[in-house]
Coordinates of C-alpha atoms in Angstrom, one line a residue:
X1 CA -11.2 -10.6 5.9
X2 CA -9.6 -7.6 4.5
X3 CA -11.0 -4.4 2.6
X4 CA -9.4 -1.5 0.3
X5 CA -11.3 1.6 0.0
X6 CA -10.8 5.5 -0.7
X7 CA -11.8 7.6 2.0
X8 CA -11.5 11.4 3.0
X9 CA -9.4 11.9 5.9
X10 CA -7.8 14.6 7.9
X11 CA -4.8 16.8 7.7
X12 CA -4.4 15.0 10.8
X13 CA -5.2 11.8 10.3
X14 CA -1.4 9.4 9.9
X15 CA -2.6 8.8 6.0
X16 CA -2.5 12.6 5.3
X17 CA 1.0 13.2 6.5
X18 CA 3.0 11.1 4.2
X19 CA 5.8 12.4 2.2
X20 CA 7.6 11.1 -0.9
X21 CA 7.1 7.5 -1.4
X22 CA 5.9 6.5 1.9
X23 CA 3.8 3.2 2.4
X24 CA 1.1 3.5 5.5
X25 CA -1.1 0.4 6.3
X26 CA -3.5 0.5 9.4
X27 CA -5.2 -2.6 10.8
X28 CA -8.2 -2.5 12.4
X29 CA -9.2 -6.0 14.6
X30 CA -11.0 -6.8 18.1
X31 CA -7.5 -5.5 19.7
X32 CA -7.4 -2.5 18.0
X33 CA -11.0 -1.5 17.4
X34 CA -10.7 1.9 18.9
X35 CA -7.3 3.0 17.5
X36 CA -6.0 0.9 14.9
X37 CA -2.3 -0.2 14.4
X38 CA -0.5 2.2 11.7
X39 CA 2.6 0.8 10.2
X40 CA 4.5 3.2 8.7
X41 CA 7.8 3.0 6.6
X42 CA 10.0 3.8 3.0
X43 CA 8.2 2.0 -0.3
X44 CA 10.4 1.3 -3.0
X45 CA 10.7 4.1 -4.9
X46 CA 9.9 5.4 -8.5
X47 CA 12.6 3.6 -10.0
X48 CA 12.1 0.2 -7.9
X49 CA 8.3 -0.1 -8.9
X50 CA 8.8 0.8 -12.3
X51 CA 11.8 -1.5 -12.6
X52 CA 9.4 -4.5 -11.2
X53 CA 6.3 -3.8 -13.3
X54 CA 8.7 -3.4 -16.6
X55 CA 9.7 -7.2 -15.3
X56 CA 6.3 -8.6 -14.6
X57 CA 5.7 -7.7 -17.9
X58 CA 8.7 -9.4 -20.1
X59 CA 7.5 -12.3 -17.7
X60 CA 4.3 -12.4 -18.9
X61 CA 5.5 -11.3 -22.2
X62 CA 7.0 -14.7 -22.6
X63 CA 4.8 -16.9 -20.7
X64 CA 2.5 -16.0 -23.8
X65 CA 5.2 -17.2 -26.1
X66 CA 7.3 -13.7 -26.9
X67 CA 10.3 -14.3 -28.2
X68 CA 13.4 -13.8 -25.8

């Protein structure tokens, strides 16, 4: 099972101190109930995402029968 939700956190909490386009994940299970498991490391970028959504969207663009 797996949740997505805002919260407030600290200036010192790992989510707080990330820069650019940073991606953070942490995972919380029976191993790591106490301190969970932060994986940290470079997204894409402005230019990547963008690039990949302006795709998904000819894609679906012409999988409703756009003209290509």
């Amino acid at each position: 099972r797996g949740t997505v939700e805002l919260q407030r956190y600290s200036k010192e909490h790992p989510f707080a101190q990330l820069s650019g386009s940073d991606n953070i994940i942490a995972f919380t299970t029976e191993r790591y109930a106490k301190q969970p498991l932060i994986v940290r490391g470079p997204g894409a970028g402005a230019e990547v995402t963008a690039g990949g959504v302006f795709c998904d969207i000819l894609r679906l663009a012409s999988y409703l029968g756009a003209p290509s």
